[in-house]
PDB file of C-alpha atoms in Angstrom:
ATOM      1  CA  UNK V  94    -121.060 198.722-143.367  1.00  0.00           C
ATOM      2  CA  UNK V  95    -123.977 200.838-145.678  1.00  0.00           C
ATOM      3  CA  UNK V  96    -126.099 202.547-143.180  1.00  0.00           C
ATOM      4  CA  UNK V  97    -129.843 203.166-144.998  1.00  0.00           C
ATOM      5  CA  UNK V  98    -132.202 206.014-143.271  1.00  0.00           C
ATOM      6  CA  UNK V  99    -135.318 205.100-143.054  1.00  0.00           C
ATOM      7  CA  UNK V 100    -136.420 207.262-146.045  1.00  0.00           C
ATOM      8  CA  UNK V 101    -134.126 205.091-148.174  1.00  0.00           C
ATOM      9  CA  UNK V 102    -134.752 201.413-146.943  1.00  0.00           C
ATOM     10  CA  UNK V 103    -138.401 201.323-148.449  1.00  0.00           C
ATOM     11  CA  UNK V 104    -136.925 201.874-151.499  1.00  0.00           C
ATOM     12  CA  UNK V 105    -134.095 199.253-151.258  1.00  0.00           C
ATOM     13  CA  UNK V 106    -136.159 196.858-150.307  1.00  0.00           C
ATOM     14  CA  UNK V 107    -138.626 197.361-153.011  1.00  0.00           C
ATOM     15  CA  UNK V 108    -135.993 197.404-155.666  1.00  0.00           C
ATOM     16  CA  UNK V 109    -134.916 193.805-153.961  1.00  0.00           C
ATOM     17  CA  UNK V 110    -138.385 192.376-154.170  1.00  0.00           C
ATOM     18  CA  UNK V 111    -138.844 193.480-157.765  1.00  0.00           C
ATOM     19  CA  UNK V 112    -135.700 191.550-158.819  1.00  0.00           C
ATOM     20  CA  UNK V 113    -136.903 188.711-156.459  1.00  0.00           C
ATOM     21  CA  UNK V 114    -140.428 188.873-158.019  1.00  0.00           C
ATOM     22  CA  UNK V 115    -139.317 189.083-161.601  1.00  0.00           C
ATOM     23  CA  UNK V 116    -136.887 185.674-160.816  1.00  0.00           C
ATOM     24  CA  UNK V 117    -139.701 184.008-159.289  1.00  0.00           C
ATOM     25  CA  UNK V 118    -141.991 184.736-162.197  1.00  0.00           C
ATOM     26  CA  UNK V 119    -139.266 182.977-164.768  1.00  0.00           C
ATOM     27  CA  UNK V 120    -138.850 180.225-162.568  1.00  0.00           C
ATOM     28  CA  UNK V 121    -142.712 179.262-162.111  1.00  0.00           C
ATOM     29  CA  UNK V 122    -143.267 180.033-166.333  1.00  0.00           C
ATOM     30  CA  UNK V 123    -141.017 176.953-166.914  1.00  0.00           C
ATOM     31  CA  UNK V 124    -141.137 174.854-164.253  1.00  0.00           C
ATOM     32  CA  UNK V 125    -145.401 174.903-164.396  1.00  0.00           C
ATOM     33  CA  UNK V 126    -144.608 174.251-168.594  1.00  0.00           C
ATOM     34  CA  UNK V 127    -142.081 171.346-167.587  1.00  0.00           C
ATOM     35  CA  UNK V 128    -144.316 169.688-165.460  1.00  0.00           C
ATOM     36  CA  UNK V 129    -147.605 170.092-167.613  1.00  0.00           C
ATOM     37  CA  UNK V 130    -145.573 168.212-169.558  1.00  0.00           C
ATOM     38  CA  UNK V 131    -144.211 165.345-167.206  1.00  0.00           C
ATOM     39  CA  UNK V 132    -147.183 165.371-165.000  1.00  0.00           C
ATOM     40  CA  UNK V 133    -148.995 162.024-166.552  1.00  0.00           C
ATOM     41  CA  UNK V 134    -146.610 159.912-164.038  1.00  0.00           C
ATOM     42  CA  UNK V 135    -144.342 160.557-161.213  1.00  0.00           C
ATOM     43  CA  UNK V 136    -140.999 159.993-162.493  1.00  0.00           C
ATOM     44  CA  UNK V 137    -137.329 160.357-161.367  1.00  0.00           C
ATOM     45  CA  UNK V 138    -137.864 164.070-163.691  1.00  0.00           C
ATOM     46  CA  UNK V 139    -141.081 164.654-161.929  1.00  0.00           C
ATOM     47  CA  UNK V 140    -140.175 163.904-158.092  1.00  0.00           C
ATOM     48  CA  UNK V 141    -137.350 166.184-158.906  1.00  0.00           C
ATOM     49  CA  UNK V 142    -139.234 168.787-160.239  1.00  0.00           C
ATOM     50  CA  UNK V 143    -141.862 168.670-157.449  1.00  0.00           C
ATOM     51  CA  UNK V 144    -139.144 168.784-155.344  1.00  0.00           C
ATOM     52  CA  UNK V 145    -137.392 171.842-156.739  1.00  0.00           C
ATOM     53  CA  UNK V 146    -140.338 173.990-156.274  1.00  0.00           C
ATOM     54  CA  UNK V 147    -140.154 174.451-152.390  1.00  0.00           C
ATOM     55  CA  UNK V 148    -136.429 174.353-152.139  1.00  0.00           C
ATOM     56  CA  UNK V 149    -136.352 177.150-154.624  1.00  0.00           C
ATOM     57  CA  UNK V 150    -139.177 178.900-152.205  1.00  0.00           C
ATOM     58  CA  UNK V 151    -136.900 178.361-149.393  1.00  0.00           C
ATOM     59  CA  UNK V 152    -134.069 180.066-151.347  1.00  0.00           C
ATOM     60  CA  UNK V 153    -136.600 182.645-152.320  1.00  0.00           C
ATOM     61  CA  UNK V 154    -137.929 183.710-148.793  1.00  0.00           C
ATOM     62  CA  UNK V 155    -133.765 183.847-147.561  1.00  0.00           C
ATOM     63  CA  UNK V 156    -133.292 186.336-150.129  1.00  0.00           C
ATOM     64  CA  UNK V 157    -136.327 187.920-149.369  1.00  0.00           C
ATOM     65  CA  UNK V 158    -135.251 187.805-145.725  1.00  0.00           C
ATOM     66  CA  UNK V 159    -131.997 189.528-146.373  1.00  0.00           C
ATOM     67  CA  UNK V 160    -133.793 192.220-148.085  1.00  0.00           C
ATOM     68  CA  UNK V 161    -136.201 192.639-145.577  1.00  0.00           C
ATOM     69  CA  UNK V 162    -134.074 192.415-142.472  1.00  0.00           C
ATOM     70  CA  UNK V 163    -135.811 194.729-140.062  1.00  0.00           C
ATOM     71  CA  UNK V 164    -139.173 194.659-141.438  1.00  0.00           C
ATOM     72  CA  UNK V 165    -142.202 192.979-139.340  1.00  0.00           C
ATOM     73  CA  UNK V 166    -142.725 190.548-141.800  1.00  0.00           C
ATOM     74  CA  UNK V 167    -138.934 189.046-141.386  1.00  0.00           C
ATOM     75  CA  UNK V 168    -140.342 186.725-138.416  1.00  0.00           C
ATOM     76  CA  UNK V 169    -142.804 185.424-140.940  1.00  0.00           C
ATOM     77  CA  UNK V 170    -140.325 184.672-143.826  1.00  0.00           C
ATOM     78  CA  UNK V 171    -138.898 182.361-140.819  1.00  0.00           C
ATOM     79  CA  UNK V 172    -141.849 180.384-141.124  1.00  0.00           C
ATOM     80  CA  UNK V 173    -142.319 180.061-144.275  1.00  0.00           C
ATOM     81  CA  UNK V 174    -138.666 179.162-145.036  1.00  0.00           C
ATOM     82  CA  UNK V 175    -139.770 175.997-142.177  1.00  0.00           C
ATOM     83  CA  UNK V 176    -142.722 175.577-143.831  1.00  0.00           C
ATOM     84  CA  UNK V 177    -141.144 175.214-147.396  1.00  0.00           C
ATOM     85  CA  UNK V 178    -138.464 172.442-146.127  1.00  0.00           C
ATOM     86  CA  UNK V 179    -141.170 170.844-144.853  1.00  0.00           C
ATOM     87  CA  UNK V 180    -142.757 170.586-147.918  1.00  0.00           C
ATOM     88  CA  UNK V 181    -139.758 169.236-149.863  1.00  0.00           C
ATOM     89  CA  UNK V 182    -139.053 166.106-147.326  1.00  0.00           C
ATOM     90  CA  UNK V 183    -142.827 165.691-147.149  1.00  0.00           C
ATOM     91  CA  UNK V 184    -142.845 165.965-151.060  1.00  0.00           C
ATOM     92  CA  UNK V 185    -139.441 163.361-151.612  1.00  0.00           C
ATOM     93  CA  UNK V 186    -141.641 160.945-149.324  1.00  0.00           C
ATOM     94  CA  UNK V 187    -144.856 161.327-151.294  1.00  0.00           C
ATOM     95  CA  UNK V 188    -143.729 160.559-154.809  1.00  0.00           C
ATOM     96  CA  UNK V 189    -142.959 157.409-153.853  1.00  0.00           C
ATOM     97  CA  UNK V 190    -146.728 156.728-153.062  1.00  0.00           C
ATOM     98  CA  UNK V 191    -148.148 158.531-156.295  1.00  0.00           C
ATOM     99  CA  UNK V 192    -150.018 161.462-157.565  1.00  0.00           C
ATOM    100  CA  UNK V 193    -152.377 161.621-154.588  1.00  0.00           C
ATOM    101  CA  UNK V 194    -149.853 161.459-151.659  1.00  0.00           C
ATOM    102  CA  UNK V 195    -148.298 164.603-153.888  1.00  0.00           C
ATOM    103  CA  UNK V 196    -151.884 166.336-153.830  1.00  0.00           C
ATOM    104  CA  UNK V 197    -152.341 165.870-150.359  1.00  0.00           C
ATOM    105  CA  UNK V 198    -148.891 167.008-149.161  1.00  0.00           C
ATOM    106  CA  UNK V 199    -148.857 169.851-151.736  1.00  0.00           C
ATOM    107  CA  UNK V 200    -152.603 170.927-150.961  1.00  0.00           C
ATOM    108  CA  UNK V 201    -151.457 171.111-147.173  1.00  0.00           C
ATOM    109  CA  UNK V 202    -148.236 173.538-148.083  1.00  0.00           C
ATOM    110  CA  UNK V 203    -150.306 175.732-150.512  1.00  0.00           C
ATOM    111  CA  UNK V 204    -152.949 176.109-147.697  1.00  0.00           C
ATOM    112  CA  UNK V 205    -149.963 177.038-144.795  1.00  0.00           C
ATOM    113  CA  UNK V 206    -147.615 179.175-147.103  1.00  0.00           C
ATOM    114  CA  UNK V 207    -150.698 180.895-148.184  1.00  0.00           C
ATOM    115  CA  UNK V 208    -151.479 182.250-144.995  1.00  0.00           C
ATOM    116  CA  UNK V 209    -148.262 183.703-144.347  1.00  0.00           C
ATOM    117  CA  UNK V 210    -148.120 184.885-147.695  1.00  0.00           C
ATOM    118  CA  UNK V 211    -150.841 186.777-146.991  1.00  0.00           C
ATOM    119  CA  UNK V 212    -150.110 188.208-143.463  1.00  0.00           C
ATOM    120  CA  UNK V 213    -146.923 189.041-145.089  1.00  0.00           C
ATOM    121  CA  UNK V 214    -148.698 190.979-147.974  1.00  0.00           C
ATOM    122  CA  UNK V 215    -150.475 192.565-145.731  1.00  0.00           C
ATOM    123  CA  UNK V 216    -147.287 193.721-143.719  1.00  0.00           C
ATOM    124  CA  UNK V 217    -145.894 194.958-146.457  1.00  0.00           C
ATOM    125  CA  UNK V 218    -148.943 197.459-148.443  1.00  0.00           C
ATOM    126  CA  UNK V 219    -146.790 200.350-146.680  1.00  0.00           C
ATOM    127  CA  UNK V 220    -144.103 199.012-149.849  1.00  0.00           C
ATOM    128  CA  UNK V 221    -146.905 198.981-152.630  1.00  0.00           C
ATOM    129  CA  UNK V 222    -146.802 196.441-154.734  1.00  0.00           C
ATOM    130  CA  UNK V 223    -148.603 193.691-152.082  1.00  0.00           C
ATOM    131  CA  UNK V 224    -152.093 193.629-153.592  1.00  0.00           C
ATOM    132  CA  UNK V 225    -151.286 190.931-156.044  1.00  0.00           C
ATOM    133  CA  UNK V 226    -149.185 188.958-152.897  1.00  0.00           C
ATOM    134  CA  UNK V 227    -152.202 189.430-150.964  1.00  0.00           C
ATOM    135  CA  UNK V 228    -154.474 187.704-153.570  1.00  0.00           C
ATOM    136  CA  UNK V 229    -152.134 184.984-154.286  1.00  0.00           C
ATOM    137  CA  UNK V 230    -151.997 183.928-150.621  1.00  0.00           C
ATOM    138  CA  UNK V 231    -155.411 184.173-150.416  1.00  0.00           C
ATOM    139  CA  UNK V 232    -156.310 182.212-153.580  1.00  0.00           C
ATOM    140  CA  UNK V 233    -153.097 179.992-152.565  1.00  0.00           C
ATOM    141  CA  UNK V 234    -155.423 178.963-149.915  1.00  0.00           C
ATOM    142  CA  UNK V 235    -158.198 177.409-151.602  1.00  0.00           C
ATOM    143  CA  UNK V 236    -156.274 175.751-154.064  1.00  0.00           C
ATOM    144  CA  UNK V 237    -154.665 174.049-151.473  1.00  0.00           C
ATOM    145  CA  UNK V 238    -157.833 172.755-150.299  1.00  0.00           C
ATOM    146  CA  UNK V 239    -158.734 172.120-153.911  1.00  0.00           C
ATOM    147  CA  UNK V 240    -155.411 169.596-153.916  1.00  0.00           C
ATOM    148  CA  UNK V 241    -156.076 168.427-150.722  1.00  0.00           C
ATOM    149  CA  UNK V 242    -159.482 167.561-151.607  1.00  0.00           C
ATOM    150  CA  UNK V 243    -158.529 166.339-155.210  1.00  0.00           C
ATOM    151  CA  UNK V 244    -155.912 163.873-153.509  1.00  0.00           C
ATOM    152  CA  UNK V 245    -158.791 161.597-152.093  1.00  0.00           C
ATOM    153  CA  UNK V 246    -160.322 161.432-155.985  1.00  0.00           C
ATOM    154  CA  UNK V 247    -159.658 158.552-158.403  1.00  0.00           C
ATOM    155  CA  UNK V 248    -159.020 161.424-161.117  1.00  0.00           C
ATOM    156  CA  UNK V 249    -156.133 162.932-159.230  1.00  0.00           C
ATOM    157  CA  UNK V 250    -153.983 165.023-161.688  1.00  0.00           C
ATOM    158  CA  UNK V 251    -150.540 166.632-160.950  1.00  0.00           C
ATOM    159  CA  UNK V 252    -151.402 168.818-164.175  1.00  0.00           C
ATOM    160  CA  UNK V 253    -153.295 171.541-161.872  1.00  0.00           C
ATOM    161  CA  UNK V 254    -149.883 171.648-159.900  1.00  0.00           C
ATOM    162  CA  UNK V 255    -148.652 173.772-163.546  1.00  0.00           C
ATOM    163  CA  UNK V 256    -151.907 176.070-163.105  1.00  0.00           C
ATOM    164  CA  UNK V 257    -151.030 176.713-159.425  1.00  0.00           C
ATOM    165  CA  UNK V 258    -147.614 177.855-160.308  1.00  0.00           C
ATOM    166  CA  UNK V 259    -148.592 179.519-163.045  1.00  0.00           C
ATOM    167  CA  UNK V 260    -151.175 182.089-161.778  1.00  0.00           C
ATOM    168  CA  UNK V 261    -148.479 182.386-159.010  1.00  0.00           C
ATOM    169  CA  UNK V 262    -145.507 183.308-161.511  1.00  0.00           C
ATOM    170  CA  UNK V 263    -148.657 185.936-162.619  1.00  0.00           C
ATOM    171  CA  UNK V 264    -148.995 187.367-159.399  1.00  0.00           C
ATOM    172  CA  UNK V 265    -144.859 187.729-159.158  1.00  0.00           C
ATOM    173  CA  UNK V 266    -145.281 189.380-162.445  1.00  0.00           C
ATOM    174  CA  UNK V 267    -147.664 191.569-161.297  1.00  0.00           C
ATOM    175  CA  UNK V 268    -146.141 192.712-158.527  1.00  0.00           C
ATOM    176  CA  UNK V 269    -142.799 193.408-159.869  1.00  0.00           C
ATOM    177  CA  UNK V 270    -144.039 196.055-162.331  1.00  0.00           C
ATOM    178  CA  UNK V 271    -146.107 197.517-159.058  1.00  0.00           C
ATOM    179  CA  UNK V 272    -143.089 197.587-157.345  1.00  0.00           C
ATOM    180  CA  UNK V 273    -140.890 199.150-160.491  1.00  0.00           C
ATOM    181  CA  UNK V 274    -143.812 201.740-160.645  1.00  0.00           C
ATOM    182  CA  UNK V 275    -143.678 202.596-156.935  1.00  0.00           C
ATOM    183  CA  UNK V 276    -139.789 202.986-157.449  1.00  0.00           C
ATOM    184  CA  UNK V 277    -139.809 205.174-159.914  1.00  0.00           C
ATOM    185  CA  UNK V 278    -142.484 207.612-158.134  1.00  0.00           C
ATOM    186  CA  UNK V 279    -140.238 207.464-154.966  1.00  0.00           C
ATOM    187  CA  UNK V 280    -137.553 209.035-157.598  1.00  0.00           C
ATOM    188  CA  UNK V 281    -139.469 212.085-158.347  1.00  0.00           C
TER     189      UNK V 281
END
């Protein structure tokens, strides 16, 4: 059994979240490029795709969770692991019914994973690093009402879905180097 002191866990945790955040960035480049490309129906490739994106959140906030054991925001990454699983049955269910039942049922996780992204962000500025989470679960928020409120349209589009994930792989992006920064002044 590693003990940690609590000097040292900030620092192991960050180091976990900047691997984390750096993974999660990959994974939303190409899956937002894959389904920009696949987005003008809702095939078998499609419903799989829109699929894959909260299960790999779920597996995301478990990792995240392991790292974090401890922290307040643990009870959070709970929630959002619910919320994510959630998403995915809700999401198998909607591509049968087409691009808007997607919308809606993606609008409504973006707007609910959002918020706890952002109380979680919030918990976590002690780490540095959170001010891009922060934004993201804030903007997170209104693009889920943007889907939500696109779903009811005649012009719904799953393309935005690729914009949504990829200003999200930004954020990642962003604050992984924060967090590689913050590590390396914790070394001095």
């Amino acid at each position: 059994m590693t003990t940690t002191t609590p000097d040292t866990r900030p620092a192991t945790i960050a180091s976990a979240l900047r691997t984390l955040y750096f993974v999660r960035f990959g994974f939303a480049i190409v899956w937002a490029i894959v389904i920009a490309l696949t987005a003008a129906s809702v095939t078998p490739l499609t419903a799989t795709l829109l699929v894959l994106y909260p299960v790999f959140d779920v597996v995301a906030a478990v990792i995240d969770h392991r790292a974090s054991r401890g922290t307040r925001s643990a009870g959070l990454l709970y929630v959002n692991m619910a919320l994510s699983v959630l998403a995915a049955v809700g999401l198998a269910f909607a591509t049968g019914s087409g691009r808007s039942a997607v919308l809606l049922v993606w609008g409504l996780w973006a707007i609910a994973a959002g918020v706890v992204q952002l109380i979680v962000g919030i918990s976590r500025r002690s780490l540095g690093g959170q001010w891009p989470m922060i934004l993201s679960g804030g903007i997170s928020v209104f693009a889920g009402a943007g889907f939500a409120l696109q779903s009811a349209g005649a012009g719904a589009s799953l393309v935005s879905l690729a914009g949504y994930a990829t200003l999200g792989g930004v954020f990642f992006l962003v604050s992984a180097i924060r967090l590689s920064r913050a590590a390396k002044a914790d070394a001095r």
